[in-house]
Short mmCIF file of C-alpha atoms and ligand atoms in Angstrom, two decimals:
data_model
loop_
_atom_site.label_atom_id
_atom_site.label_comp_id
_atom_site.label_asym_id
_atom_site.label_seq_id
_atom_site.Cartn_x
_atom_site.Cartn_y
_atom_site.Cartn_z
CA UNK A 203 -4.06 21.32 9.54
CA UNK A 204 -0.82 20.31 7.79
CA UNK A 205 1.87 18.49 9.53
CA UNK A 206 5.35 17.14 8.10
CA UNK A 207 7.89 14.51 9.17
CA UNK A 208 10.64 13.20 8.32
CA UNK A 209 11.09 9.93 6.91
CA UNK A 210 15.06 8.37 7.73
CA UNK A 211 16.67 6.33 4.87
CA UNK A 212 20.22 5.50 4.01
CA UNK A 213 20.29 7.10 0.80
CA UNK A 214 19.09 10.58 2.74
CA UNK A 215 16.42 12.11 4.95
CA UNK A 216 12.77 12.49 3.25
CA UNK A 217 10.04 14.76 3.95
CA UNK A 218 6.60 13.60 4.22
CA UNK A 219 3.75 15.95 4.63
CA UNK A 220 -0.34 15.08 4.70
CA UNK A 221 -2.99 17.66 4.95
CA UNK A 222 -5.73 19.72 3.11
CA UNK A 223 -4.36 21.81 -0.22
CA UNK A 224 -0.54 21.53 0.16
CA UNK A 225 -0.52 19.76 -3.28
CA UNK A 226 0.08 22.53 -5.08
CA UNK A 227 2.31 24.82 -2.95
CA UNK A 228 4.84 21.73 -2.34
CA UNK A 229 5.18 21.08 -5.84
CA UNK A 230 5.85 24.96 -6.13
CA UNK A 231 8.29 24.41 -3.44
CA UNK A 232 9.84 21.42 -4.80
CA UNK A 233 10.66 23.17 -8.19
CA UNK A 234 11.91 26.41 -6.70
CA UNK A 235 14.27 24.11 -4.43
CA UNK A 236 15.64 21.93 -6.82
CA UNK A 237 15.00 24.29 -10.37
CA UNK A 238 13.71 21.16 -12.65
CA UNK A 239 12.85 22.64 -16.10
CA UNK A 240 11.64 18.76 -17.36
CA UNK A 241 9.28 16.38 -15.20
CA UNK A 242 7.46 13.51 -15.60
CA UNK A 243 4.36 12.72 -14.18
CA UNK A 244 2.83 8.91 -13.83
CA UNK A 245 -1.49 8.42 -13.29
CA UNK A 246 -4.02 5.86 -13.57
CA UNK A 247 -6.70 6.77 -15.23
CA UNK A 248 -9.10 7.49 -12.94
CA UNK A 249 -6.81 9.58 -11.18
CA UNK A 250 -6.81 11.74 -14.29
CA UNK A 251 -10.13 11.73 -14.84
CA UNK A 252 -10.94 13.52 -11.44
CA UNK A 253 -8.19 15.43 -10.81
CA UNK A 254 -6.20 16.34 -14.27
CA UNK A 255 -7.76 19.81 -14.39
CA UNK A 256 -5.88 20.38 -11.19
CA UNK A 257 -2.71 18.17 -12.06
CA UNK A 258 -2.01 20.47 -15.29
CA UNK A 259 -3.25 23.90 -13.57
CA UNK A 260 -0.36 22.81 -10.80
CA UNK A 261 2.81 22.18 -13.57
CA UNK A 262 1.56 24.44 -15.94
CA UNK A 263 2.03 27.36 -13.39
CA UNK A 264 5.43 26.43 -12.88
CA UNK A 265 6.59 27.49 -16.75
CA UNK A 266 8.51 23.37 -17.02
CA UNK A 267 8.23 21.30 -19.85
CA UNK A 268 6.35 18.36 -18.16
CA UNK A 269 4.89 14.70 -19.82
CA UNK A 270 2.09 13.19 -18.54
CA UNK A 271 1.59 9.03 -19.02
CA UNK A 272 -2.24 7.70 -18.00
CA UNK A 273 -2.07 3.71 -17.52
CA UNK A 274 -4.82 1.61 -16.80
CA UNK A 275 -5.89 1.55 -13.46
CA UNK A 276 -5.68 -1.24 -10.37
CA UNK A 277 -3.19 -4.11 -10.05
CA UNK A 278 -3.26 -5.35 -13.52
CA UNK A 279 -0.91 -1.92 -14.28
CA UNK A 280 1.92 -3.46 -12.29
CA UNK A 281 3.30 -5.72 -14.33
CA UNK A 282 7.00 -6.24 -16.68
CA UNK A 283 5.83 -4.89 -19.76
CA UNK A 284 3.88 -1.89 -17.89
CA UNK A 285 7.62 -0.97 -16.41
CA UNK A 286 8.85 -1.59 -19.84
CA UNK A 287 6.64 0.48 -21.67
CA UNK A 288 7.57 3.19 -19.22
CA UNK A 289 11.25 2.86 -19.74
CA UNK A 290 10.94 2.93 -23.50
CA UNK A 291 9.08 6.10 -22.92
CA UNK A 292 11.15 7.95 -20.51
CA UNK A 293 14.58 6.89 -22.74
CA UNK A 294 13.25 8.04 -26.29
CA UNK A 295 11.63 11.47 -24.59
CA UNK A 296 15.23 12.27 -23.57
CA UNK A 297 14.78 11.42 -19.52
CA UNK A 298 18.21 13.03 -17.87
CA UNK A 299 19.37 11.97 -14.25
CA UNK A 300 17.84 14.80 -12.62
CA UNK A 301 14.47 14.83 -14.05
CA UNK A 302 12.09 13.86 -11.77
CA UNK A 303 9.32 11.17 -11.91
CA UNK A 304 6.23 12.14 -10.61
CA UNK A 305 3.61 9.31 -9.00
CA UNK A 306 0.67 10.55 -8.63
CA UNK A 307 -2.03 7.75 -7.85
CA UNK A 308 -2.15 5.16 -5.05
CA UNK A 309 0.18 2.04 -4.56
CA UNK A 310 -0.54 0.41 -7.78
CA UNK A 311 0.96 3.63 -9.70
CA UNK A 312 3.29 4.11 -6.66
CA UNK A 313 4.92 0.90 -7.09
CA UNK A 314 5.24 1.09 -10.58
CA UNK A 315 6.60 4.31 -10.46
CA UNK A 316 9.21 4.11 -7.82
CA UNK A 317 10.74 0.80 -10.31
CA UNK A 318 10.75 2.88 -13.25
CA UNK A 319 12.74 5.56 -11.15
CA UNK A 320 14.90 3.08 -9.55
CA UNK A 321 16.02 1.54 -13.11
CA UNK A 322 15.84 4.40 -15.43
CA UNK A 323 19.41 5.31 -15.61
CA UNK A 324 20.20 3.71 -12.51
CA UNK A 325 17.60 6.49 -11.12
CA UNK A 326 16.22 9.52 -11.61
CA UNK A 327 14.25 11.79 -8.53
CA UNK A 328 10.98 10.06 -7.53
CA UNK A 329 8.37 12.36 -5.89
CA UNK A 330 5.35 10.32 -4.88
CA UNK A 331 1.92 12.72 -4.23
CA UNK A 332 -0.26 9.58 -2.60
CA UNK A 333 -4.37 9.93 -3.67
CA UNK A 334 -5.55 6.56 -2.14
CA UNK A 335 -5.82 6.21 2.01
CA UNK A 336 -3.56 3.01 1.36
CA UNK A 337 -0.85 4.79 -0.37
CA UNK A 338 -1.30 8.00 2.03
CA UNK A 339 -0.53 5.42 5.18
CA UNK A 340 1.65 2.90 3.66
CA UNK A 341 2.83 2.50 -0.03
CA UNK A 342 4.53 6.14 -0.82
CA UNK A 343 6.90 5.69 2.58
CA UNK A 344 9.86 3.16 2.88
CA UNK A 345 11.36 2.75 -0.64
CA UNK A 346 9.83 -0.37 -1.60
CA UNK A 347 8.54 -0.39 -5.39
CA UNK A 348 8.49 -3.16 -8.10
CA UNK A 349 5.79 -5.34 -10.27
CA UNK A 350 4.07 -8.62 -9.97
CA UNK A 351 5.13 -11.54 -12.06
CA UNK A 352 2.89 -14.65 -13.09
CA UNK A 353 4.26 -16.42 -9.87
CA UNK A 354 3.52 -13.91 -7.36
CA UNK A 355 3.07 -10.44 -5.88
CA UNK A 356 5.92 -8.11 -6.01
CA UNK A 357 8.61 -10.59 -6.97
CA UNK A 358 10.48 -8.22 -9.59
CA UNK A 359 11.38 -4.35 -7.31
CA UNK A 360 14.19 -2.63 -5.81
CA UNK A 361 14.55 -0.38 -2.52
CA UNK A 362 14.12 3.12 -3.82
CA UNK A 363 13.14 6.26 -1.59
CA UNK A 364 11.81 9.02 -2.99
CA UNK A 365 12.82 12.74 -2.99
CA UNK A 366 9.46 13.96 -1.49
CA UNK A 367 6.06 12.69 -0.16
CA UNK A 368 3.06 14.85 -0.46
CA UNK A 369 -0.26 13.52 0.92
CA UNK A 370 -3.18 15.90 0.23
CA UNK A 371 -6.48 14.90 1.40
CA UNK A 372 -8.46 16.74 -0.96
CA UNK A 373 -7.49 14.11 -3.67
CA UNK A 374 -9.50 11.86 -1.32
CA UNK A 375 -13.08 13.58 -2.31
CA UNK A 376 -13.28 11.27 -4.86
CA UNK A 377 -11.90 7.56 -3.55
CA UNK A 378 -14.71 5.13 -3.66
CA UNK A 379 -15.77 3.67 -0.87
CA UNK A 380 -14.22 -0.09 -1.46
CA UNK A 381 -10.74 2.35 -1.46
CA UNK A 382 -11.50 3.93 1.87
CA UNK A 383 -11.76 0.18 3.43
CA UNK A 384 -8.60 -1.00 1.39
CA UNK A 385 -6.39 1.69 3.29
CA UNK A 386 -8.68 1.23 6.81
CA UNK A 387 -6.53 -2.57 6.37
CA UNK A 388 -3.45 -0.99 6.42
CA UNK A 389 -4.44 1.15 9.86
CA UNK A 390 -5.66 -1.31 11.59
CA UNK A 391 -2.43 -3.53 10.50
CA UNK A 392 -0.66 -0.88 12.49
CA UNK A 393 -3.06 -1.07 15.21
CA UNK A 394 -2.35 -5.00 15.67
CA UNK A 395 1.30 -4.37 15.53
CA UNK A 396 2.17 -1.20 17.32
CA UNK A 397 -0.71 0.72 18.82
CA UNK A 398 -3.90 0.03 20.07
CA UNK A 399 -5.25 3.32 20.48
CA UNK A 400 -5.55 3.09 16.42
CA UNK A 401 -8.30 0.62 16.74
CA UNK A 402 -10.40 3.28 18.83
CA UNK A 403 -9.71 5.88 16.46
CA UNK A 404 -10.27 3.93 13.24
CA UNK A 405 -14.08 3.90 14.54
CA UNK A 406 -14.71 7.20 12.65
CA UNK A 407 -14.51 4.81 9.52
CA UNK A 408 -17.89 3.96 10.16
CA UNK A 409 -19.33 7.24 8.95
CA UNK A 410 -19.71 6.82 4.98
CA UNK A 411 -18.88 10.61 5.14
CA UNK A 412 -15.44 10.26 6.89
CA UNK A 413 -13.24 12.92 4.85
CA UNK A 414 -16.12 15.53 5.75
CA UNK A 415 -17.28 14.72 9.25
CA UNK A 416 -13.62 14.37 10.35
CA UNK A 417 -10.86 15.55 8.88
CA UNK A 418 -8.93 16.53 11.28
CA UNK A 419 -8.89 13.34 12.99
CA UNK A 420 -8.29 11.43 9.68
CA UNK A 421 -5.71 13.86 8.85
CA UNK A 422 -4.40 12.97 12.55
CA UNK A 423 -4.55 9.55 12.03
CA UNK A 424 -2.66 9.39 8.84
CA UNK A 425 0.23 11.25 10.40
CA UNK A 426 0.10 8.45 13.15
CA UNK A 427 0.41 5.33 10.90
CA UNK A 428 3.12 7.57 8.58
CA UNK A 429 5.10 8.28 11.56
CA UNK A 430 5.10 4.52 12.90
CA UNK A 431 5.74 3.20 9.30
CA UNK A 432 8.81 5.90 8.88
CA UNK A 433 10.07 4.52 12.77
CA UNK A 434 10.04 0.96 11.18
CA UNK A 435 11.47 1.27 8.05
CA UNK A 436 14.16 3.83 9.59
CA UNK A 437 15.09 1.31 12.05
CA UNK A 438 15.00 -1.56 9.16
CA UNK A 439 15.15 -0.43 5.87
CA UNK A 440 16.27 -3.63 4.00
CA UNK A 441 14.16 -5.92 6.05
CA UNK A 442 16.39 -8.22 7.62
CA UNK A 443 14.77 -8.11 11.13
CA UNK A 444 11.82 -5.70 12.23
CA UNK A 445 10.45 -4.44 9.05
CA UNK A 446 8.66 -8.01 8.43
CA UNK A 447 6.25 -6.90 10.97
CA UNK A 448 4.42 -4.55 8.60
CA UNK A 449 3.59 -7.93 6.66
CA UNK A 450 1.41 -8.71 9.25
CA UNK A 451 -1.57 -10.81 7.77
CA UNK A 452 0.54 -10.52 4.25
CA UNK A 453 1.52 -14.03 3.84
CA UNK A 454 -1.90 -14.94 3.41
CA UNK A 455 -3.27 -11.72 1.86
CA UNK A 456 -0.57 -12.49 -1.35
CA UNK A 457 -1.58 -15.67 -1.64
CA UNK A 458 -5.66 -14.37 -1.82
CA UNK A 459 -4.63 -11.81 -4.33
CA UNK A 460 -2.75 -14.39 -6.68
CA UNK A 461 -5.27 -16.97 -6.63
CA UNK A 462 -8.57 -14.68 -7.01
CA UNK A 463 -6.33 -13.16 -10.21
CA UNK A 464 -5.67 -10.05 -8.48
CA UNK A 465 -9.06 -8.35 -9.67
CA UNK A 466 -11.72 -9.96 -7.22
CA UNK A 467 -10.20 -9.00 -4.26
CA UNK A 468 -8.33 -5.37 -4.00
CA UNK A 469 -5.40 -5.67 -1.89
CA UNK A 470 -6.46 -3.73 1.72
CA UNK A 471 -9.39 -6.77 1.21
CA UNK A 472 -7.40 -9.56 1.66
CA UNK A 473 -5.11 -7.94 3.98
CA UNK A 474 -8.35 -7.91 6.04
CA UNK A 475 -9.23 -11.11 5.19
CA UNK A 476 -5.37 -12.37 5.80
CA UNK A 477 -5.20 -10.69 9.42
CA UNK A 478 -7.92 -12.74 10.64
CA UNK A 479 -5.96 -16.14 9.55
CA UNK A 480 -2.70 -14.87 11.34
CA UNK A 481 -4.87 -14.23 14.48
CA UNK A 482 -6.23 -17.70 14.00
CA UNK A 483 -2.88 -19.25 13.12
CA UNK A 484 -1.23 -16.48 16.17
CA UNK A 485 -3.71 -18.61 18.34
CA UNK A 486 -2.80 -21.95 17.56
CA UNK A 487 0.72 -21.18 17.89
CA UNK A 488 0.07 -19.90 21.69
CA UNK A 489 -0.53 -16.51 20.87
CA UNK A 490 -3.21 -14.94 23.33
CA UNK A 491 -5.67 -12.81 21.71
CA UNK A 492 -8.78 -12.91 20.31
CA UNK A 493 -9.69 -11.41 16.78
CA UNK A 494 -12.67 -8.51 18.14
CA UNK A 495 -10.84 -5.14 17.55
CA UNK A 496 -10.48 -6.16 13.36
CA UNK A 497 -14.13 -8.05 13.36
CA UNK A 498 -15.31 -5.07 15.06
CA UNK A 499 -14.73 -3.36 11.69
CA UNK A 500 -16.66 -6.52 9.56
CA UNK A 501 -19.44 -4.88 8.26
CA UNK A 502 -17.46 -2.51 6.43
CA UNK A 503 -16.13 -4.77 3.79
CA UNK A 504 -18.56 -6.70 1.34
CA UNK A 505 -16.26 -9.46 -0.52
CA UNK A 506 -16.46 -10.54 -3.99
CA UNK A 507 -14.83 -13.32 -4.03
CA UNK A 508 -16.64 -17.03 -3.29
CA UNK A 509 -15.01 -19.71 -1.24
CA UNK A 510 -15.19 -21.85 -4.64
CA UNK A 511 -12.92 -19.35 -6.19
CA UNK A 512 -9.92 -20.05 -3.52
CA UNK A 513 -9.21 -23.69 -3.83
CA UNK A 514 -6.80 -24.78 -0.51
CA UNK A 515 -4.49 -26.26 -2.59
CA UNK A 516 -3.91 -23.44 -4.56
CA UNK A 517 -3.63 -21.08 -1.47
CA UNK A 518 -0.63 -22.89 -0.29
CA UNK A 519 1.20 -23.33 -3.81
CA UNK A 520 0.56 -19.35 -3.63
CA UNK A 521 2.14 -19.17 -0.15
CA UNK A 522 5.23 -21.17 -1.05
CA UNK A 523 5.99 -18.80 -4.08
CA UNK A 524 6.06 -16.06 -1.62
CA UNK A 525 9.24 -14.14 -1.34
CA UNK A 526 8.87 -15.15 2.77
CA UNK A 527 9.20 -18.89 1.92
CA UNK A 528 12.93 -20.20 3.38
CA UNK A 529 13.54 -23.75 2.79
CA UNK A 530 9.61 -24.56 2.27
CA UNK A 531 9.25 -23.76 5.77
CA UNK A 532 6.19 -21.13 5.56
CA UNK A 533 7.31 -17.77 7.38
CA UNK A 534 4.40 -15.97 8.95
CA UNK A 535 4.14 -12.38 11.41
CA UNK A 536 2.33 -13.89 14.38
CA UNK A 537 0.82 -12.07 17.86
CA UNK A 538 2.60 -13.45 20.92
CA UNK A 539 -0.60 -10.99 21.43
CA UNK A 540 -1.46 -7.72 20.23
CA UNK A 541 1.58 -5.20 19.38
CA UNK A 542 3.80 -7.67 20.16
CA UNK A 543 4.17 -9.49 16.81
CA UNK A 544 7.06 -12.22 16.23
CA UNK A 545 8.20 -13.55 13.13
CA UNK A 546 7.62 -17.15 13.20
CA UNK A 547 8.11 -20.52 11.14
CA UNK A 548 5.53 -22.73 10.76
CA UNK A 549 5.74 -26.48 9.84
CA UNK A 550 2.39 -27.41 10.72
CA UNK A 551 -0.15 -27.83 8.06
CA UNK A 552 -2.94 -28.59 10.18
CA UNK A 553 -2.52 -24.85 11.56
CA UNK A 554 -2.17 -23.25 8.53
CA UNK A 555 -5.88 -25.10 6.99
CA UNK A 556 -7.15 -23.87 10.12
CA UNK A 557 -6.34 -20.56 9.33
CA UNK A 558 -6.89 -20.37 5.85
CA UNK A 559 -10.95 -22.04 7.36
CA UNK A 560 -11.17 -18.58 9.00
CA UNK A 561 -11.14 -17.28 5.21
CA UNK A 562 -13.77 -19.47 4.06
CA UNK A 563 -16.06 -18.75 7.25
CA UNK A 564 -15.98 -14.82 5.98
CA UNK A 565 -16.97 -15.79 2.36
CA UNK A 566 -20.16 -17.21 1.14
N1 LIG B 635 5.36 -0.26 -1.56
C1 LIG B 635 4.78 -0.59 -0.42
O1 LIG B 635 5.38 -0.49 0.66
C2 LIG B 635 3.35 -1.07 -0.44
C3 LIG B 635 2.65 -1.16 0.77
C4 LIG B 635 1.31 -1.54 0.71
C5 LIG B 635 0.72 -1.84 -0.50
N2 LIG B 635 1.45 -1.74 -1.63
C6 LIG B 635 0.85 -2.01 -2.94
O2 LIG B 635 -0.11 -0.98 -3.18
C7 LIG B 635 -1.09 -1.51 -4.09
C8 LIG B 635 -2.45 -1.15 -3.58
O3 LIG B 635 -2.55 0.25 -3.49
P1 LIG B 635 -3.95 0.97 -3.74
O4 LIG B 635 -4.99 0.29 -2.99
O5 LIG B 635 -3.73 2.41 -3.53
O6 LIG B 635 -4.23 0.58 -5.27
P2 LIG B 635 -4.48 1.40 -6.59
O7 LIG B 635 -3.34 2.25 -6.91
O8 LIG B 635 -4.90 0.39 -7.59
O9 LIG B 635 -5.72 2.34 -6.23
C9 LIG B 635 -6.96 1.76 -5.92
C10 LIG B 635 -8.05 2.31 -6.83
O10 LIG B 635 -8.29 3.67 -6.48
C11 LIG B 635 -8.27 4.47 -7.67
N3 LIG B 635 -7.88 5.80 -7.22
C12 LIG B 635 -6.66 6.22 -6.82
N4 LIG B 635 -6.74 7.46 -6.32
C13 LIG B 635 -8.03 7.85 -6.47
C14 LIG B 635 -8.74 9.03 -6.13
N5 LIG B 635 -8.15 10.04 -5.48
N6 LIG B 635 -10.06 9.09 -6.45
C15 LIG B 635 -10.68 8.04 -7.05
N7 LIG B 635 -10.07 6.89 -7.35
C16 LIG B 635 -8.75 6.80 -7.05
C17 LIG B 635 -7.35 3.77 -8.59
O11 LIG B 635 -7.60 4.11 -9.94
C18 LIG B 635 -7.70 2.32 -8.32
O12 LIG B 635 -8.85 1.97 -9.03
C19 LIG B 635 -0.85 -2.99 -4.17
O13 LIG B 635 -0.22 -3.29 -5.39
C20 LIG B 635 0.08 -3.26 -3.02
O14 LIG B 635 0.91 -4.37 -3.25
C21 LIG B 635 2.74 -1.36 -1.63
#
């Protein structure tokens, strides 16, 4: 089954589609539509070592000139000199305003991407073609791209919506099964936040053979978590109210990624991990829920990372270098109780080390 919707923005109205084999006929479509002769195309490596036979069989049939740029894959890719490399690149092979970029990977490569299009003469068409579960339900919809920097997690971006979103789930054959929990984060963040029938239908997870037993439920179920993430950032896009809610369990899950060096812990794992401490912290702000519909999902994840390698202190230095910090108040997205999260300020440290115990209790 294929299914399309449309994703609202203030620079224009976006299609996103998910379902089996529609890689190649959109990008077909795409090029007949908008008659690029010159394209760009952005991959981690292992994304082009599964799937460039079919990458270059897809843009060779179309008779364009297109460049191809493999970077290294995972989080250590999004960085200054990545996007700088990129730009250098794009400039001296003669990039024009209407060539498009092409991000073909998960959010690491999406991300990256979308900030090279946003800045490469003040932006060029962005196409993003999601292969990760994370990326399908989350990164390639609402415009947000950019890079880490030594003090944090996505500090250095820009609001930039692309042309085109094209989820295919046969790039999902491949995805490792650490991946397939990463994006199951994500889901169950919109489960927590908007609808609890997710939680129910996340339970096909479970089943190590999930793109075969049940596609049409997964492909279902991505369409569900694109459609509430297009709702939110339609109703939002800047994030000055509503939007926050999709950082649900973020604050903390940041915070985990910067102190474990952001290569112990991939970032759907500490999202998990970070959801539990804003239940706990929901909790001892009055919230009234209790934590069973994400534990129910525990045994899924296997953690790298010790307790000895997240020092407290070092958890909340992370924290306060968050973009969410205002006046060294810390900023969290709480549950008054499920779906009905609040953006809340928190002055009480005592909470917070409660919280961040909830971390330790999960870790060895
Ligand atoms: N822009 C947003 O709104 C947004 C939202 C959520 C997360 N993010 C960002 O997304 C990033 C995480 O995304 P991710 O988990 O997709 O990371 P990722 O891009 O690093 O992909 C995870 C791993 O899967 C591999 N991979 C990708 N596709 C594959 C495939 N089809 N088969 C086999 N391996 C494949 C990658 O090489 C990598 O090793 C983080 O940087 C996070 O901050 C952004």
């Amino acid at each position: 089954m294929t299914a399309s919707i449309d994703v609202k923005s203030s620079s224009g109205t976006y299609c996103y589609t998910v379902g089996s084999s529609v890689f190649e006929g959109k990008i077909a479509a795409l090029q007949q539509n908008t008659g690029f002769d010159t394209c760009f195309i952005l991959v981690d490596e292992n994304v082009w070592k599964y799937h460039s036979e079919r990458i270059s069989n897809t843009f060779d049939s179309l008779n364009v000139e297109y460049t191809c740029r493999v970077i290294p894959a995972g989080e250590q890719s999004k960085t200054v000199t990545q996007w700088n490399d990129l730009i250098d690149f794009l400039l001296q092979s003669g990039v024009r305003r209407n060539t498009p970029l092409f991000a073909i990977g998960g959010g690491v490569t999406g991300d990256l991407a979308g900030f090279v299009a946003a800045s490469a003469l003040r932006g060029i068409p962005l196409v993003h073609v999601p292969t990760t579960l994370l990326a399908m339900v989350d990164s390639s919809i609402g415009g947000k791209t950019g890079v880490n920097h030594a003090t944090g997690k996505n500090l250095i971006g820009a609001f930039y919506q692309p042309e085109e979103v094209i989820a295919d789930l046969d790039f999902l054959d491949t995805l490792p099964h650490r991946d397939w929990t990463n994006g199951l984060s994500e889901i169950l963040k919109y489960g927590a936040i908007d609808d609890p029938a997710i939680f129910d239908e996340c339970k096909i997870f479970h089943d190590s053979n999930v793109l075969d037993s049940f596609r049409n439920e997964l492909n279902q179920l991505i369409l569900k978590c694109a459609q509430i993430k297009a709702d939110i950032v339609a109703a939002d896009e800047f994030e000055s109210g509503t939007r926050a809610f999709l950082n649900f369990g973020h604050t903390f899950a940041h915070a985990l990624e910067k102190v474990s060096d952001f290569d112990q812990l991939n970032h759907g794992e500490a999202v998990y991990l970070g959801m539990l401490s804003a239940i706990k912290l929901s909790k001892e702000m009055g919230g009234e829920l209790d934590d069973k519909p994400i534990r129910d999902f525990r045994s899924l994840y296997s953690f790298k990372v010790t307790r000895e390698m997240l020092p407290e202190n070092e958890l909340f230095s992370a924290m306060r270098s968050d973009k969410k910090v205002i006046d060294n108040t810390f900023r969290f997205v709480l549950l008054k109780s499920w779906q009905q999260p609040v953006v809340m300020s928190v002055k009480e440290k005592e909470c917070i080390h409660k919280a961040w115990l909830t971390v330790y209790h999960e870790l060895q």
